[in-house]
JSON list of C-alpha atoms in Angstrom, two decimals:
[
{"chain": "A", "resi": 1, "resn": "MET", "atom": "CA", "xyz": [74.93, 94.36, 121.45]},
{"chain": "A", "resi": 2, "resn": "LYS", "atom": "CA", "xyz": [78.15, 93.80, 119.69]},
{"chain": "A", "resi": 3, "resn": "GLU", "atom": "CA", "xyz": [78.86, 95.59, 116.41]},
{"chain": "A", "resi": 4, "resn": "THR", "atom": "CA", "xyz": [78.63, 93.51, 113.17]},
{"chain": "A", "resi": 5, "resn": "THR", "atom": "CA", "xyz": [82.03, 92.44, 112.05]},
{"chain": "A", "resi": 6, "resn": "VAL", "atom": "CA", "xyz": [83.48, 93.00, 108.56]},
{"chain": "A", "resi": 7, "resn": "SER", "atom": "CA", "xyz": [83.65, 89.36, 108.26]},
{"chain": "A", "resi": 8, "resn": "GLU", "atom": "CA", "xyz": [79.79, 89.00, 108.97]},
{"chain": "A", "resi": 9, "resn": "ILE", "atom": "CA", "xyz": [79.23, 91.75, 106.37]},
{"chain": "A", "resi": 10, "resn": "MET", "atom": "CA", "xyz": [81.23, 90.01, 103.94]},
{"chain": "A", "resi": 11, "resn": "GLN", "atom": "CA", "xyz": [79.47, 86.82, 104.39]},
{"chain": "A", "resi": 12, "resn": "LYS", "atom": "CA", "xyz": [76.10, 88.76, 103.88]},
{"chain": "A", "resi": 13, "resn": "MET", "atom": "CA", "xyz": [77.23, 90.46, 100.62]},
{"chain": "A", "resi": 14, "resn": "ILE", "atom": "CA", "xyz": [78.49, 87.12, 99.26]},
{"chain": "A", "resi": 15, "resn": "GLN", "atom": "CA", "xyz": [75.12, 85.59, 99.90]},
{"chain": "A", "resi": 16, "resn": "ALA", "atom": "CA", "xyz": [73.49, 88.70, 98.47]},
{"chain": "A", "resi": 17, "resn": "SER", "atom": "CA", "xyz": [75.53, 88.11, 95.38]},
{"chain": "A", "resi": 18, "resn": "GLN", "atom": "CA", "xyz": [73.60, 85.13, 94.48]},
{"chain": "A", "resi": 19, "resn": "GLY", "atom": "CA", "xyz": [76.67, 83.00, 93.19]},
{"chain": "A", "resi": 20, "resn": "ASN", "atom": "CA", "xyz": [77.88, 85.93, 90.66]},
{"chain": "A", "resi": 21, "resn": "LEU", "atom": "CA", "xyz": [81.53, 84.81, 90.75]},
{"chain": "A", "resi": 22, "resn": "HIS", "atom": "CA", "xyz": [82.57, 88.03, 88.88]},
{"chain": "A", "resi": 23, "resn": "ASP", "atom": "CA", "xyz": [81.12, 90.22, 91.34]},
{"chain": "A", "resi": 24, "resn": "ILE", "atom": "CA", "xyz": [82.01, 88.34, 94.47]},
{"chain": "A", "resi": 25, "resn": "ASN", "atom": "CA", "xyz": [85.83, 88.19, 93.26]},
{"chain": "A", "resi": 26, "resn": "HIS", "atom": "CA", "xyz": [85.71, 91.75, 92.31]},
{"chain": "A", "resi": 27, "resn": "PHE", "atom": "CA", "xyz": [84.84, 93.08, 95.66]},
{"chain": "A", "resi": 28, "resn": "LEU", "atom": "CA", "xyz": [86.94, 90.44, 97.55]},
{"chain": "A", "resi": 29, "resn": "LYS", "atom": "CA", "xyz": [89.95, 91.82, 95.61]},
{"chain": "A", "resi": 30, "resn": "VAL", "atom": "CA", "xyz": [89.16, 95.52, 96.15]},
{"chain": "A", "resi": 31, "resn": "TYR", "atom": "CA", "xyz": [88.48, 94.60, 99.81]},
{"chain": "A", "resi": 32, "resn": "ALA", "atom": "CA", "xyz": [91.99, 92.98, 100.10]},
{"chain": "A", "resi": 33, "resn": "TYR", "atom": "CA", "xyz": [93.92, 95.99, 98.34]},
{"chain": "A", "resi": 34, "resn": "ALA", "atom": "CA", "xyz": [91.81, 98.47, 100.46]},
{"chain": "A", "resi": 35, "resn": "ARG", "atom": "CA", "xyz": [92.59, 96.63, 103.77]},
{"chain": "A", "resi": 36, "resn": "THR", "atom": "CA", "xyz": [96.35, 96.48, 102.94]},
{"chain": "A", "resi": 37, "resn": "ILE", "atom": "CA", "xyz": [96.43, 100.14, 101.98]},
{"chain": "A", "resi": 38, "resn": "ALA", "atom": "CA", "xyz": [94.53, 101.42, 104.94]},
{"chain": "A", "resi": 39, "resn": "GLN", "atom": "CA", "xyz": [96.76, 99.32, 107.21]},
{"chain": "A", "resi": 40, "resn": "ALA", "atom": "CA", "xyz": [100.00, 100.63, 105.68]},
{"chain": "A", "resi": 41, "resn": "GLU", "atom": "CA", "xyz": [98.62, 104.13, 105.92]},
{"chain": "A", "resi": 42, "resn": "ASN", "atom": "CA", "xyz": [97.76, 103.75, 109.68]},
{"chain": "A", "resi": 43, "resn": "LEU", "atom": "CA", "xyz": [94.12, 104.45, 109.64]},
{"chain": "A", "resi": 44, "resn": "SER", "atom": "CA", "xyz": [92.21, 104.49, 113.03]},
{"chain": "A", "resi": 45, "resn": "PRO", "atom": "CA", "xyz": [90.30, 101.16, 113.75]},
{"chain": "A", "resi": 46, "resn": "ALA", "atom": "CA", "xyz": [86.95, 102.98, 112.88]},
{"chain": "A", "resi": 47, "resn": "GLU", "atom": "CA", "xyz": [88.32, 104.31, 109.60]},
{"chain": "A", "resi": 48, "resn": "GLN", "atom": "CA", "xyz": [89.81, 101.10, 108.80]},
{"chain": "A", "resi": 49, "resn": "LYS", "atom": "CA", "xyz": [86.55, 99.30, 109.30]},
{"chain": "A", "resi": 50, "resn": "THR", "atom": "CA", "xyz": [84.60, 102.00, 107.34]},
{"chain": "A", "resi": 51, "resn": "VAL", "atom": "CA", "xyz": [86.96, 101.43, 104.19]},
{"chain": "A", "resi": 52, "resn": "GLU", "atom": "CA", "xyz": [86.82, 97.81, 104.53]},
{"chain": "A", "resi": 53, "resn": "ILE", "atom": "CA", "xyz": [83.08, 97.62, 104.43]},
{"chain": "A", "resi": 54, "resn": "ALA", "atom": "CA", "xyz": [82.77, 100.35, 101.73]},
{"chain": "A", "resi": 55, "resn": "ALA", "atom": "CA", "xyz": [85.12, 98.05, 99.61]},
{"chain": "A", "resi": 56, "resn": "ILE", "atom": "CA", "xyz": [82.78, 95.08, 100.06]},
{"chain": "A", "resi": 57, "resn": "LEU", "atom": "CA", "xyz": [79.82, 97.14, 99.22]},
{"chain": "A", "resi": 58, "resn": "HIS", "atom": "CA", "xyz": [81.03, 99.50, 96.58]},
{"chain": "A", "resi": 59, "resn": "ASP", "atom": "CA", "xyz": [79.63, 97.69, 93.70]},
{"chain": "A", "resi": 60, "resn": "ILE", "atom": "CA", "xyz": [76.28, 96.65, 95.36]},
{"chain": "A", "resi": 61, "resn": "ALA", "atom": "CA", "xyz": [74.26, 98.18, 92.54]},
{"chain": "A", "resi": 62, "resn": "CYS", "atom": "CA", "xyz": [75.92, 96.27, 89.67]},
{"chain": "A", "resi": 63, "resn": "PRO", "atom": "CA", "xyz": [73.41, 93.58, 89.44]},
{"chain": "A", "resi": 64, "resn": "LEU", "atom": "CA", "xyz": [70.46, 96.22, 89.40]},
{"chain": "A", "resi": 65, "resn": "CYS", "atom": "CA", "xyz": [72.35, 98.47, 86.83]},
{"chain": "A", "resi": 66, "resn": "ARG", "atom": "CA", "xyz": [72.70, 95.42, 84.48]},
{"chain": "A", "resi": 67, "resn": "GLU", "atom": "CA", "xyz": [68.94, 94.68, 84.80]},
{"chain": "A", "resi": 68, "resn": "LYS", "atom": "CA", "xyz": [67.86, 98.33, 84.74]},
{"chain": "A", "resi": 69, "resn": "TYR", "atom": "CA", "xyz": [70.31, 99.92, 82.29]},
{"chain": "A", "resi": 70, "resn": "GLY", "atom": "CA", "xyz": [71.99, 96.96, 80.58]},
{"chain": "A", "resi": 71, "resn": "ASN", "atom": "CA", "xyz": [75.34, 98.04, 81.85]},
{"chain": "A", "resi": 72, "resn": "THR", "atom": "CA", "xyz": [77.30, 99.00, 84.99]},
{"chain": "A", "resi": 73, "resn": "ASN", "atom": "CA", "xyz": [78.20, 102.71, 84.16]},
{"chain": "A", "resi": 74, "resn": "GLY", "atom": "CA", "xyz": [79.71, 104.19, 87.21]},
{"chain": "A", "resi": 75, "resn": "LYS", "atom": "CA", "xyz": [77.39, 107.14, 87.38]},
{"chain": "A", "resi": 76, "resn": "TYR", "atom": "CA", "xyz": [74.52, 104.55, 87.67]},
{"chain": "A", "resi": 77, "resn": "GLN", "atom": "CA", "xyz": [76.28, 102.61, 90.15]},
{"chain": "A", "resi": 78, "resn": "GLU", "atom": "CA", "xyz": [76.62, 105.62, 92.41]},
{"chain": "A", "resi": 79, "resn": "VAL", "atom": "CA", "xyz": [72.93, 106.82, 92.19]},
{"chain": "A", "resi": 80, "resn": "GLU", "atom": "CA", "xyz": [71.52, 103.25, 92.58]},
{"chain": "A", "resi": 81, "resn": "GLY", "atom": "CA", "xyz": [74.26, 102.12, 95.16]},
{"chain": "A", "resi": 82, "resn": "MET", "atom": "CA", "xyz": [73.51, 104.54, 97.85]},
{"chain": "A", "resi": 83, "resn": "PRO", "atom": "CA", "xyz": [69.93, 103.31, 98.66]},
{"chain": "A", "resi": 84, "resn": "LEU", "atom": "CA", "xyz": [70.96, 99.78, 98.17]},
{"chain": "A", "resi": 85, "resn": "ALA", "atom": "CA", "xyz": [73.91, 100.17, 100.64]},
{"chain": "A", "resi": 86, "resn": "GLU", "atom": "CA", "xyz": [71.71, 102.01, 103.23]},
{"chain": "A", "resi": 87, "resn": "THR", "atom": "CA", "xyz": [69.23, 99.28, 103.21]},
{"chain": "A", "resi": 88, "resn": "PHE", "atom": "CA", "xyz": [71.72, 96.61, 103.37]},
{"chain": "A", "resi": 89, "resn": "LEU", "atom": "CA", "xyz": [73.43, 98.20, 106.41]},
{"chain": "A", "resi": 90, "resn": "GLN", "atom": "CA", "xyz": [70.03, 98.70, 108.32]},
{"chain": "A", "resi": 91, "resn": "SER", "atom": "CA", "xyz": [70.31, 95.35, 109.68]},
{"chain": "A", "resi": 92, "resn": "CYS", "atom": "CA", "xyz": [74.01, 95.56, 110.71]},
{"chain": "A", "resi": 93, "resn": "ARG", "atom": "CA", "xyz": [74.98, 96.86, 114.09]},
{"chain": "A", "resi": 94, "resn": "LEU", "atom": "CA", "xyz": [77.20, 99.81, 113.37]},
{"chain": "A", "resi": 95, "resn": "PRO", "atom": "CA", "xyz": [77.41, 103.39, 114.45]},
{"chain": "A", "resi": 96, "resn": "GLU", "atom": "CA", "xyz": [75.17, 105.70, 112.52]},
{"chain": "A", "resi": 97, "resn": "GLU", "atom": "CA", "xyz": [78.04, 107.89, 111.47]},
{"chain": "A", "resi": 98, "resn": "MET", "atom": "CA", "xyz": [79.84, 104.88, 109.98]},
{"chain": "A", "resi": 99, "resn": "ILE", "atom": "CA", "xyz": [76.73, 103.98, 108.03]},
{"chain": "A", "resi": 100, "resn": "SER", "atom": "CA", "xyz": [76.44, 107.20, 106.77]},
{"chain": "A", "resi": 101, "resn": "ARG", "atom": "CA", "xyz": [79.98, 107.36, 105.52]},
{"chain": "A", "resi": 102, "resn": "ILE", "atom": "CA", "xyz": [79.88, 104.01, 104.15]},
{"chain": "A", "resi": 103, "resn": "VAL", "atom": "CA", "xyz": [76.82, 104.87, 102.06]},
{"chain": "A", "resi": 104, "resn": "TYR", "atom": "CA", "xyz": [78.65, 108.17, 100.96]},
{"chain": "A", "resi": 105, "resn": "LEU", "atom": "CA", "xyz": [81.54, 106.24, 99.60]},
{"chain": "A", "resi": 106, "resn": "VAL", "atom": "CA", "xyz": [79.40, 103.87, 97.76]},
{"chain": "A", "resi": 107, "resn": "GLY", "atom": "CA", "xyz": [77.81, 106.75, 96.20]},
{"chain": "A", "resi": 108, "resn": "HIS", "atom": "CA", "xyz": [80.97, 108.49, 95.14]},
{"chain": "A", "resi": 109, "resn": "HIS", "atom": "CA", "xyz": [83.42, 105.55, 94.36]},
{"chain": "A", "resi": 110, "resn": "HIS", "atom": "CA", "xyz": [83.44, 106.58, 90.67]},
{"chain": "A", "resi": 111, "resn": "THR", "atom": "CA", "xyz": [83.83, 110.44, 91.46]},
{"chain": "A", "resi": 112, "resn": "LEU", "atom": "CA", "xyz": [87.49, 111.32, 91.37]},
{"chain": "A", "resi": 113, "resn": "ARG", "atom": "CA", "xyz": [87.12, 114.91, 92.61]},
{"chain": "A", "resi": 114, "resn": "ASP", "atom": "CA", "xyz": [86.33, 116.44, 96.04]},
{"chain": "A", "resi": 115, "resn": "ILE", "atom": "CA", "xyz": [88.00, 113.41, 97.63]},
{"chain": "A", "resi": 116, "resn": "ASP", "atom": "CA", "xyz": [87.30, 114.28, 101.30]},
{"chain": "A", "resi": 117, "resn": "GLY", "atom": "CA", "xyz": [89.03, 111.68, 103.24]},
{"chain": "A", "resi": 118, "resn": "MET", "atom": "CA", "xyz": [91.70, 108.95, 103.29]},
{"chain": "A", "resi": 119, "resn": "ASP", "atom": "CA", "xyz": [88.84, 106.38, 103.33]},
{"chain": "A", "resi": 120, "resn": "TYR", "atom": "CA", "xyz": [87.65, 107.76, 100.14]},
{"chain": "A", "resi": 121, "resn": "GLN", "atom": "CA", "xyz": [91.10, 108.00, 98.74]},
{"chain": "A", "resi": 122, "resn": "ILE", "atom": "CA", "xyz": [91.78, 104.36, 99.52]},
{"chain": "A", "resi": 123, "resn": "LEU", "atom": "CA", "xyz": [88.73, 103.03, 98.28]},
{"chain": "A", "resi": 124, "resn": "LEU", "atom": "CA", "xyz": [89.46, 104.70, 94.79]},
{"chain": "A", "resi": 125, "resn": "GLU", "atom": "CA", "xyz": [92.96, 103.35, 94.65]},
{"chain": "A", "resi": 126, "resn": "ALA", "atom": "CA", "xyz": [91.77, 99.75, 95.73]},
{"chain": "A", "resi": 127, "resn": "ASP", "atom": "CA", "xyz": [89.11, 99.66, 92.94]},
{"chain": "A", "resi": 128, "resn": "TYR", "atom": "CA", "xyz": [91.48, 101.13, 90.36]},
{"chain": "A", "resi": 129, "resn": "LEU", "atom": "CA", "xyz": [94.07, 98.53, 91.11]},
{"chain": "A", "resi": 130, "resn": "VAL", "atom": "CA", "xyz": [91.52, 95.79, 90.60]},
{"chain": "A", "resi": 131, "resn": "ASN", "atom": "CA", "xyz": [89.92, 97.38, 87.48]},
{"chain": "A", "resi": 132, "resn": "ALA", "atom": "CA", "xyz": [93.03, 97.94, 85.74]},
{"chain": "A", "resi": 133, "resn": "ASP", "atom": "CA", "xyz": [93.58, 94.26, 85.61]},
{"chain": "A", "resi": 134, "resn": "GLU", "atom": "CA", "xyz": [90.07, 93.23, 84.95]},
{"chain": "A", "resi": 135, "resn": "ALA", "atom": "CA", "xyz": [89.68, 95.62, 82.16]},
{"chain": "A", "resi": 136, "resn": "GLY", "atom": "CA", "xyz": [93.20, 95.32, 80.79]},
{"chain": "A", "resi": 137, "resn": "TYR", "atom": "CA", "xyz": [94.04, 98.99, 81.11]},
{"chain": "A", "resi": 138, "resn": "SER", "atom": "CA", "xyz": [97.18, 100.18, 79.11]},
{"chain": "A", "resi": 139, "resn": "VAL", "atom": "CA", "xyz": [100.38, 100.96, 80.88]},
{"chain": "A", "resi": 140, "resn": "SER", "atom": "CA", "xyz": [100.01, 104.64, 79.77]},
{"chain": "A", "resi": 141, "resn": "ASN", "atom": "CA", "xyz": [96.80, 104.56, 81.20]},
{"chain": "A", "resi": 142, "resn": "ILE", "atom": "CA", "xyz": [98.06, 103.17, 84.51]},
{"chain": "A", "resi": 143, "resn": "ARG", "atom": "CA", "xyz": [100.79, 105.65, 84.75]},
{"chain": "A", "resi": 144, "resn": "HIS", "atom": "CA", "xyz": [98.68, 108.62, 84.18]},
{"chain": "A", "resi": 145, "resn": "THR", "atom": "CA", "xyz": [96.44, 107.38, 86.91]},
{"chain": "A", "resi": 146, "resn": "MET", "atom": "CA", "xyz": [99.23, 106.76, 89.23]},
{"chain": "A", "resi": 147, "resn": "GLU", "atom": "CA", "xyz": [100.39, 110.43, 88.56]},
{"chain": "A", "resi": 148, "resn": "SER", "atom": "CA", "xyz": [97.09, 112.18, 88.76]},
{"chain": "A", "resi": 149, "resn": "LEU", "atom": "CA", "xyz": [94.82, 109.99, 91.11]},
{"chain": "A", "resi": 150, "resn": "PHE", "atom": "CA", "xyz": [97.13, 107.93, 93.53]},
{"chain": "A", "resi": 151, "resn": "LYS", "atom": "CA", "xyz": [98.03, 109.76, 96.66]},
{"chain": "A", "resi": 152, "resn": "THR", "atom": "CA", "xyz": [98.98, 107.13, 99.34]},
{"chain": "A", "resi": 153, "resn": "SER", "atom": "CA", "xyz": [102.45, 105.72, 99.41]},
{"chain": "A", "resi": 154, "resn": "ALA", "atom": "CA", "xyz": [100.93, 102.20, 99.91]},
{"chain": "A", "resi": 155, "resn": "GLY", "atom": "CA", "xyz": [98.71, 102.35, 96.99]},
{"chain": "A", "resi": 156, "resn": "THR", "atom": "CA", "xyz": [101.25, 103.66, 94.72]},
{"chain": "A", "resi": 157, "resn": "THR", "atom": "CA", "xyz": [103.80, 101.13, 95.72]},
{"chain": "A", "resi": 158, "resn": "LEU", "atom": "CA", "xyz": [101.07, 98.37, 95.11]},
{"chain": "A", "resi": 159, "resn": "LEU", "atom": "CA", "xyz": [100.52, 99.87, 91.66]},
{"chain": "A", "resi": 160, "resn": "GLN", "atom": "CA", "xyz": [103.96, 100.05, 90.74]},
{"chain": "A", "resi": 161, "resn": "SER", "atom": "CA", "xyz": [104.76, 96.47, 91.94]},
{"chain": "A", "resi": 162, "resn": "VAL", "atom": "CA", "xyz": [101.90, 94.88, 90.43]},
{"chain": "A", "resi": 163, "resn": "TYR", "atom": "CA", "xyz": [102.06, 96.66, 86.91]},
{"chain": "A", "resi": 164, "resn": "GLN", "atom": "CA", "xyz": [106.04, 96.71, 87.13]},
{"chain": "A", "resi": 165, "resn": "LEU", "atom": "CA", "xyz": [106.07, 100.49, 86.62]}
]
């Protein structure tokens, strides 16, 4: 049986988002940045697919967090997101180790320490690139984050270009 494609997972996630345009647009933007950074950093095909799917699913818990907690606090997203991502991926034909890694990334995408792989680093950078715009971060915040969090050449270049640093 053929592996589920990134496009099929994206379509499934769009359907699961039930017309929430903010959530859909957010994960599409994070996906685009993650894909771009990962390609520029020459990830293996499996790592590329892992980071792309993690980018699509990273905020899977936001609707539940809004309902359950009244907000989308990052720590709530991490706790609630892992089981949701695991359930979502059960119907996808992916290698078990890839599913485990995607679930881990979803459960850590707001944890900025103990970054244990290029896929994790890229997901953090891609999410920040989008959040900086959506939340209107200050230039000083963006500069500080570039210096303290960004490690990839491609992510740093994108951040500098987008925010004219």
